[in-house]
């Protein structure tokens, strides 16, 4: 009986061992199968296709927005407005341009856009002959509509369809009014502007002058400079040397603001002076935050982008109303450094 | 037939199929990857082709402007054609990402072609200034085309960046897959091979064990191999051989047994003969003397003594003659009577014999001198020690298929041990036997003669007597002299 039991247990033990090894073998097999399968799935998954080719017939209006100052906060906002509108209108929009006012690049981009026969060009106006030549002759040759944005070039010189942006004359007036509010009706004001004498700049200048001329005690000093920073610095120094009693500076062209502020700070404290500018420069807002500027005229770049796309699409789709030659003005308001903080 | 060869072939085929599947899959994968690379490369080449073609146009244009031969014009036309072809090629490359730029690109090509056409027009009209302007224009456009080609290629790289990464990732995955697959196949193959080889070696092992058993002389273990290949056939044949050998051996054993029994018989006979020879030292002299004494007693008027002497003589003669022969029961009973006459003369009134004999049964054969030793035994144990004597019953009864002979006494009985000894044919020292033939000798001879063991039974109870019963079957026992102890 005992013998039998021993044999039974031995048999049971062998059976258990056998069962365990079969279990382990099966487990190993299953694990190997699983990993092989996973690996095979990864290797043979079927997303081999390259990006979808487009059907030839699908036609979208191709618009190009060209600026001289890519990736400044002002133009980024314009771009945002334009892109959103383009998305809404179902047009494809690309933003081209040059960095840091590189005019040669900028003009080349316009030329490429023209040769590429895009459907519409929204361009920052540049008041020089080449630009006018391109927009007048080339654009009409290819029959491509051009809208100027932010900075205008008169219709007669550029054959632009319309202008979308701020009323620069009004902007000039606004800044001058603020100045008289802050400074009072007497003092010396330096108006510094770009020697290129662009159309929009002249408009601002005449706006400012129109206001300040009213006050006999305000002395206006016109300082012309080229856009290079060294030149701006030198000009600032010169002006300050010639007019030691200066009270206020207005950078009529936003691009020279940085140089102006630097020039002043080289000589003395920045705080005592009233310094004003416009918001379409590369670092106007930074300067505002640092309280080096006392105030800027704030435009509505996003609005500009939006309206310009809207108008050009209207025109391309044979919209009802003809475009207003004078332009579509967007909202402007004055912003003081205090408001920013 | 499912042979080992077939098994091996199946295994090889399975391995081959697995290998082929892997090979096909990898080849397919490789092919696909290569196609993808090719497609992408083709895109780059198409774009590059545009640049080349446009530059070619400019070169030809320049040549034509400098030297307005028809050959140059033809070359210019040809390069224009090439540019057109390149344009058509590039047009197929449009996708979501590059749609805008590619349309620009195509339009630039168109512009270049148009400018070229205008140049030719002015050139034909000999308007040198205008044509020079158009040439400059064309050159500029060609430059733009080159630039845009770079832009497009850059965009392509960006678009396909993820794709390339995917391909690289996948090739890493292929190595992993290979490793897993290798492990899996190794595992499966080892398992299958083990299982498969077990299928071949296990029957062989069984066969080996069986052969071992056989060589150790165990022929009764059946060989059982449950496969359906050659080894099973071998095992079956082997098993048949084992069976045959087993049968032969048992036959030999039987024969040996028979031989042994025969030998024993002979020895027993020789013993009896020896004893009878011993008692034959002077038998004839004794026999003649007894006869003479009988006649003399008769002549002297002592008839009783004469009869007694005749009985002794008869018994002696029977004893001398009949030891190695079978006799009829009748003769045996006659000898018994003579013996009892002698004993009566010895014990006179102390001995009482009752005989009940069915005369029908007296013809049956029986070994000589079997009943006399039993009766003598009864006399020795039941009559001799008692002063008032005893009774002995002797019965012969017909019981249809057998004849029963009973010898009963009313003595003090026999001990169990002794009965056992007698029935197991041990040689027991029996005191005072006249014929020198012991009880166990009788038992042996009876069993040998009749061939079955229960021919004799002894019943005894202490103080009441002993009864010896012989059962002799009528069937199977020849009534003539053909019994096995006959010569």
mmCIF file of N, CA and C in Angstrom, chain B residues 401-478:
data_model
loop_
_atom_site.group_PDB
_atom_site.id
_atom_site.type_symbol
_atom_site.label_atom_id
_atom_site.label_comp_id
_atom_site.label_asym_id
_atom_site.label_seq_id
_atom_site.Cartn_x
_atom_site.Cartn_y
_atom_site.Cartn_z
ATOM 1 N N UNK B 401 -19.861 -43.700 -11.917
ATOM 2 C CA UNK B 401 -18.706 -43.362 -12.739
ATOM 3 C C UNK B 401 -17.405 -43.710 -12.036
ATOM 4 N N UNK B 402 -17.484 -44.170 -10.793
ATOM 5 C CA UNK B 402 -16.250 -44.557 -10.112
ATOM 6 C C UNK B 402 -16.514 -45.715 -9.163
ATOM 7 N N UNK B 403 -15.379 -46.267 -8.750
ATOM 8 C CA UNK B 403 -15.473 -47.360 -7.784
ATOM 9 C C UNK B 403 -14.787 -46.903 -6.527
ATOM 10 N N UNK B 404 -15.476 -47.046 -5.436
ATOM 11 C CA UNK B 404 -14.906 -46.606 -4.168
ATOM 12 C C UNK B 404 -14.516 -47.820 -3.344
ATOM 13 N N UNK B 405 -13.257 -47.757 -2.868
ATOM 14 C CA UNK B 405 -12.779 -48.831 -1.984
ATOM 15 C C UNK B 405 -12.497 -48.199 -0.643
ATOM 16 N N UNK B 406 -13.140 -48.724 0.407
ATOM 17 C CA UNK B 406 -12.916 -48.153 1.741
ATOM 18 C C UNK B 406 -12.293 -49.202 2.657
ATOM 19 N N UNK B 407 -11.261 -48.765 3.399
ATOM 20 C CA UNK B 407 -10.690 -49.634 4.427
ATOM 21 C C UNK B 407 -10.812 -48.860 5.726
ATOM 22 N N UNK B 408 -11.631 -49.377 6.646
ATOM 23 C CA UNK B 408 -11.909 -48.626 7.864
ATOM 24 C C UNK B 408 -11.545 -49.464 9.060
ATOM 25 N N UNK B 409 -10.994 -48.792 10.078
ATOM 26 C CA UNK B 409 -10.771 -49.512 11.335
ATOM 27 C C UNK B 409 -11.345 -48.686 12.476
ATOM 28 N N UNK B 410 -11.387 -49.269 13.667
ATOM 29 C CA UNK B 410 -11.918 -48.519 14.811
ATOM 30 C C UNK B 410 -10.827 -48.292 15.850
ATOM 31 N N UNK B 411 -9.621 -48.068 15.323
ATOM 32 C CA UNK B 411 -8.474 -47.872 16.206
ATOM 33 C C UNK B 411 -8.422 -46.482 16.818
ATOM 34 N N UNK B 412 -7.239 -46.107 17.210
ATOM 35 C CA UNK B 412 -7.157 -44.831 17.922
ATOM 36 C C UNK B 412 -6.959 -43.624 16.986
ATOM 37 N N UNK B 413 -6.952 -43.906 15.700
ATOM 38 C CA UNK B 413 -6.872 -42.786 14.731
ATOM 39 C C UNK B 413 -5.452 -42.378 14.426
ATOM 40 N N UNK B 414 -5.398 -41.557 13.396
ATOM 41 C CA UNK B 414 -4.085 -41.143 12.912
ATOM 42 C C UNK B 414 -3.926 -39.642 13.146
ATOM 43 N N UNK B 415 -2.722 -39.219 13.422
ATOM 44 C CA UNK B 415 -2.534 -37.784 13.635
ATOM 45 C C UNK B 415 -2.566 -37.038 12.301
ATOM 46 N N UNK B 416 -3.031 -35.764 12.386
ATOM 47 C CA UNK B 416 -3.138 -34.921 11.170
ATOM 48 C C UNK B 416 -1.820 -34.854 10.417
ATOM 49 N N UNK B 417 -0.741 -34.656 11.192
ATOM 50 C CA UNK B 417 0.587 -34.520 10.590
ATOM 51 C C UNK B 417 0.938 -35.725 9.761
ATOM 52 N N UNK B 418 0.630 -36.841 10.347
ATOM 53 C CA UNK B 418 0.991 -38.079 9.677
ATOM 54 C C UNK B 418 0.230 -38.257 8.375
ATOM 55 N N UNK B 419 -1.071 -37.933 8.437
ATOM 56 C CA UNK B 419 -1.898 -38.011 7.228
ATOM 57 C C UNK B 419 -1.287 -37.124 6.148
ATOM 58 N N UNK B 420 -0.907 -35.904 6.586
ATOM 59 C CA UNK B 420 -0.319 -34.952 5.645
ATOM 60 C C UNK B 420 0.955 -35.523 5.039
ATOM 61 N N UNK B 421 1.793 -36.075 5.926
ATOM 62 C CA UNK B 421 3.060 -36.663 5.447
ATOM 63 C C UNK B 421 2.805 -37.755 4.427
ATOM 64 N N UNK B 422 1.835 -38.595 4.745
ATOM 65 C CA UNK B 422 1.532 -39.709 3.843
ATOM 66 C C UNK B 422 1.056 -39.185 2.498
ATOM 67 N N UNK B 423 0.104 -38.236 2.558
ATOM 68 C CA UNK B 423 -0.471 -37.743 1.297
ATOM 69 C C UNK B 423 0.542 -36.935 0.493
ATOM 70 N N UNK B 424 1.549 -36.362 1.197
ATOM 71 C CA UNK B 424 2.582 -35.624 0.454
ATOM 72 C C UNK B 424 3.717 -36.545 0.036
ATOM 73 N N UNK B 425 3.517 -37.848 0.219
ATOM 74 C CA UNK B 425 4.420 -38.901 -0.277
ATOM 75 C C UNK B 425 5.797 -38.850 0.364
ATOM 76 N N UNK B 426 5.893 -38.268 1.590
ATOM 77 C CA UNK B 426 7.179 -38.332 2.273
ATOM 78 C C UNK B 426 7.408 -39.786 2.727
ATOM 79 N N UNK B 427 8.664 -40.161 2.680
ATOM 80 C CA UNK B 427 8.966 -41.533 3.087
ATOM 81 C C UNK B 427 8.894 -41.613 4.614
ATOM 82 N N UNK B 428 7.901 -42.309 5.067
ATOM 83 C CA UNK B 428 7.731 -42.409 6.526
ATOM 84 C C UNK B 428 8.179 -43.802 6.950
ATOM 85 N N UNK B 429 8.892 -43.778 8.021
ATOM 86 C CA UNK B 429 9.350 -45.097 8.524
ATOM 87 C C UNK B 429 8.162 -45.852 9.112
ATOM 88 N N UNK B 430 7.783 -46.916 8.452
ATOM 89 C CA UNK B 430 6.623 -47.695 8.936
ATOM 90 C C UNK B 430 7.149 -48.960 9.584
ATOM 91 N N UNK B 431 6.727 -49.134 10.758
ATOM 92 C CA UNK B 431 7.291 -50.279 11.463
ATOM 93 C C UNK B 431 6.538 -51.570 11.129
ATOM 94 N N UNK B 432 7.299 -52.584 10.966
ATOM 95 C CA UNK B 432 6.748 -53.935 10.915
ATOM 96 C C UNK B 432 5.954 -54.320 9.701
ATOM 97 N N UNK B 433 6.325 -53.772 8.510
ATOM 98 C CA UNK B 433 5.567 -54.174 7.325
ATOM 99 C C UNK B 433 6.092 -55.476 6.782
ATOM 100 N N UNK B 434 5.200 -56.329 6.480
ATOM 101 C CA UNK B 434 5.632 -57.638 6.045
ATOM 102 C C UNK B 434 6.207 -57.619 4.655
ATOM 103 N N UNK B 435 5.596 -56.821 3.777
ATOM 104 C CA UNK B 435 6.060 -56.802 2.390
ATOM 105 C C UNK B 435 7.143 -55.766 2.158
ATOM 106 N N UNK B 436 7.381 -55.005 3.181
ATOM 107 C CA UNK B 436 8.417 -53.970 3.015
ATOM 108 C C UNK B 436 7.957 -52.822 2.159
ATOM 109 N N UNK B 437 6.652 -52.737 1.876
ATOM 110 C CA UNK B 437 6.154 -51.632 1.055
ATOM 111 C C UNK B 437 5.404 -50.677 1.973
ATOM 112 N N UNK B 438 5.848 -49.421 2.026
ATOM 113 C CA UNK B 438 5.238 -48.454 2.929
ATOM 114 C C UNK B 438 3.987 -47.825 2.353
ATOM 115 N N UNK B 439 3.281 -47.152 3.253
ATOM 116 C CA UNK B 439 2.044 -46.482 2.865
ATOM 117 C C UNK B 439 2.304 -45.455 1.757
ATOM 118 N N UNK B 440 3.363 -44.634 1.940
ATOM 119 C CA UNK B 440 3.620 -43.579 0.952
ATOM 120 C C UNK B 440 3.962 -44.156 -0.414
ATOM 121 N N UNK B 441 4.644 -45.272 -0.420
ATOM 122 C CA UNK B 441 4.910 -45.970 -1.681
ATOM 123 C C UNK B 441 3.619 -46.301 -2.378
ATOM 124 N N UNK B 442 2.651 -46.744 -1.589
ATOM 125 C CA UNK B 442 1.336 -47.091 -2.143
ATOM 126 C C UNK B 442 0.686 -45.841 -2.758
ATOM 127 N N UNK B 443 0.717 -44.756 -1.993
ATOM 128 C CA UNK B 443 0.095 -43.524 -2.467
ATOM 129 C C UNK B 443 0.724 -43.091 -3.799
ATOM 130 N N UNK B 444 2.051 -43.112 -3.817
ATOM 131 C CA UNK B 444 2.753 -42.715 -5.045
ATOM 132 C C UNK B 444 2.365 -43.574 -6.214
ATOM 133 N N UNK B 445 2.340 -44.828 -5.982
ATOM 134 C CA UNK B 445 2.047 -45.722 -7.105
ATOM 135 C C UNK B 445 0.626 -45.554 -7.593
ATOM 136 N N UNK B 446 -0.260 -45.353 -6.638
ATOM 137 C CA UNK B 446 -1.655 -45.163 -7.029
ATOM 138 C C UNK B 446 -1.802 -43.895 -7.888
ATOM 139 N N UNK B 447 -1.186 -42.851 -7.424
ATOM 140 C CA UNK B 447 -1.299 -41.571 -8.153
ATOM 141 C C UNK B 447 -0.663 -41.678 -9.534
ATOM 142 N N UNK B 448 0.473 -42.315 -9.589
ATOM 143 C CA UNK B 448 1.144 -42.481 -10.884
ATOM 144 C C UNK B 448 0.304 -43.312 -11.819
ATOM 145 N N UNK B 449 -0.277 -44.355 -11.254
ATOM 146 C CA UNK B 449 -1.046 -45.286 -12.090
ATOM 147 C C UNK B 449 -2.286 -44.626 -12.660
ATOM 148 N N UNK B 450 -3.002 -43.921 -11.778
ATOM 149 C CA UNK B 450 -4.270 -43.350 -12.244
ATOM 150 C C UNK B 450 -4.131 -41.933 -12.806
ATOM 151 N N UNK B 451 -3.067 -41.258 -12.451
ATOM 152 C CA UNK B 451 -2.840 -39.926 -13.054
ATOM 153 C C UNK B 451 -3.596 -38.819 -12.407
ATOM 154 N N UNK B 452 -4.259 -39.071 -11.288
ATOM 155 C CA UNK B 452 -4.848 -37.933 -10.578
ATOM 156 C C UNK B 452 -4.596 -38.083 -9.088
ATOM 157 N N UNK B 453 -4.570 -36.891 -8.405
ATOM 158 C CA UNK B 453 -4.080 -36.847 -7.028
ATOM 159 C C UNK B 453 -5.091 -37.314 -5.991
ATOM 160 N N UNK B 454 -6.398 -37.097 -6.310
ATOM 161 C CA UNK B 454 -7.371 -37.398 -5.255
ATOM 162 C C UNK B 454 -7.848 -38.853 -5.311
ATOM 163 N N UNK B 455 -6.935 -39.690 -5.764
ATOM 164 C CA UNK B 455 -7.282 -41.097 -5.801
ATOM 165 C C UNK B 455 -7.372 -41.672 -4.383
ATOM 166 N N UNK B 456 -6.653 -41.041 -3.473
ATOM 167 C CA UNK B 456 -6.680 -41.567 -2.095
ATOM 168 C C UNK B 456 -7.019 -40.466 -1.113
ATOM 169 N N UNK B 457 -7.864 -40.816 -0.148
ATOM 170 C CA UNK B 457 -8.201 -39.874 0.917
ATOM 171 C C UNK B 457 -8.098 -40.614 2.228
ATOM 172 N N UNK B 458 -7.705 -39.846 3.275
ATOM 173 C CA UNK B 458 -7.649 -40.468 4.601
ATOM 174 C C UNK B 458 -8.466 -39.623 5.547
ATOM 175 N N UNK B 459 -9.438 -40.296 6.224
ATOM 176 C CA UNK B 459 -10.192 -39.563 7.241
ATOM 177 C C UNK B 459 -9.933 -40.236 8.563
ATOM 178 N N UNK B 460 -9.647 -39.413 9.533
ATOM 179 C CA UNK B 460 -9.337 -40.013 10.820
ATOM 180 C C UNK B 460 -9.791 -39.109 11.933
ATOM 181 N N UNK B 461 -10.354 -39.724 13.007
ATOM 182 C CA UNK B 461 -10.654 -38.925 14.197
ATOM 183 C C UNK B 461 -10.074 -39.677 15.394
ATOM 184 N N UNK B 462 -9.468 -38.885 16.261
ATOM 185 C CA UNK B 462 -8.714 -39.488 17.361
ATOM 186 C C UNK B 462 -9.608 -40.361 18.246
ATOM 187 N N UNK B 463 -9.190 -41.627 18.442
ATOM 188 C CA UNK B 463 -9.934 -42.536 19.316
ATOM 189 C C UNK B 463 -11.083 -43.263 18.657
ATOM 190 N N UNK B 464 -11.439 -42.844 17.425
ATOM 191 C CA UNK B 464 -12.610 -43.475 16.787
ATOM 192 C C UNK B 464 -12.246 -44.315 15.592
ATOM 193 N N UNK B 465 -11.061 -44.066 15.046
ATOM 194 C CA UNK B 465 -10.642 -44.905 13.924
ATOM 195 C C UNK B 465 -10.205 -44.117 12.708
ATOM 196 N N UNK B 466 -9.753 -44.894 11.739
ATOM 197 C CA UNK B 466 -9.249 -44.287 10.519
ATOM 198 C C UNK B 466 -9.945 -44.928 9.342
ATOM 199 N N UNK B 467 -10.186 -44.033 8.331
ATOM 200 C CA UNK B 467 -10.840 -44.572 7.134
ATOM 201 C C UNK B 467 -10.030 -44.132 5.921
ATOM 202 N N UNK B 468 -9.573 -45.126 5.133
ATOM 203 C CA UNK B 468 -8.830 -44.818 3.907
ATOM 204 C C UNK B 468 -9.751 -45.099 2.732
ATOM 205 N N UNK B 469 -9.928 -44.065 1.897
ATOM 206 C CA UNK B 469 -10.883 -44.202 0.787
ATOM 207 C C UNK B 469 -10.129 -44.083 -0.528
ATOM 208 N N UNK B 470 -10.360 -45.042 -1.422
ATOM 209 C CA UNK B 470 -9.789 -44.939 -2.769
ATOM 210 C C UNK B 470 -10.924 -44.731 -3.746
ATOM 211 N N UNK B 471 -10.790 -43.691 -4.542
ATOM 212 C CA UNK B 471 -11.777 -43.480 -5.614
ATOM 213 C C UNK B 471 -11.099 -43.804 -6.911
ATOM 214 N N UNK B 472 -11.662 -44.768 -7.613
ATOM 215 C CA UNK B 472 -11.066 -45.127 -8.900
ATOM 216 C C UNK B 472 -12.089 -44.848 -9.984
ATOM 217 N N UNK B 473 -11.752 -43.913 -10.872
ATOM 218 C CA UNK B 473 -12.699 -43.560 -11.927
ATOM 219 C C UNK B 473 -12.723 -44.666 -12.950
ATOM 220 N N UNK B 474 -13.934 -44.941 -13.369
ATOM 221 C CA UNK B 474 -14.055 -45.999 -14.373
ATOM 222 C C UNK B 474 -13.545 -45.507 -15.708
ATOM 223 N N UNK B 475 -13.883 -44.255 -16.004
ATOM 224 C CA UNK B 475 -13.484 -43.695 -17.311
ATOM 225 C C UNK B 475 -12.030 -43.286 -17.237
ATOM 226 N N UNK B 476 -11.327 -43.456 -18.310
ATOM 227 C CA UNK B 476 -9.926 -43.010 -18.333
ATOM 228 C C UNK B 476 -8.983 -44.085 -17.819
ATOM 229 N N UNK B 477 -9.474 -45.021 -17.173
ATOM 230 C CA UNK B 477 -8.576 -46.089 -16.711
ATOM 231 C C UNK B 477 -8.879 -47.345 -17.515
ATOM 232 N N UNK B 478 -7.920 -47.726 -18.286
ATOM 233 C CA UNK B 478 -8.134 -48.882 -19.149
ATOM 234 C C UNK B 478 -8.225 -50.141 -18.291
#
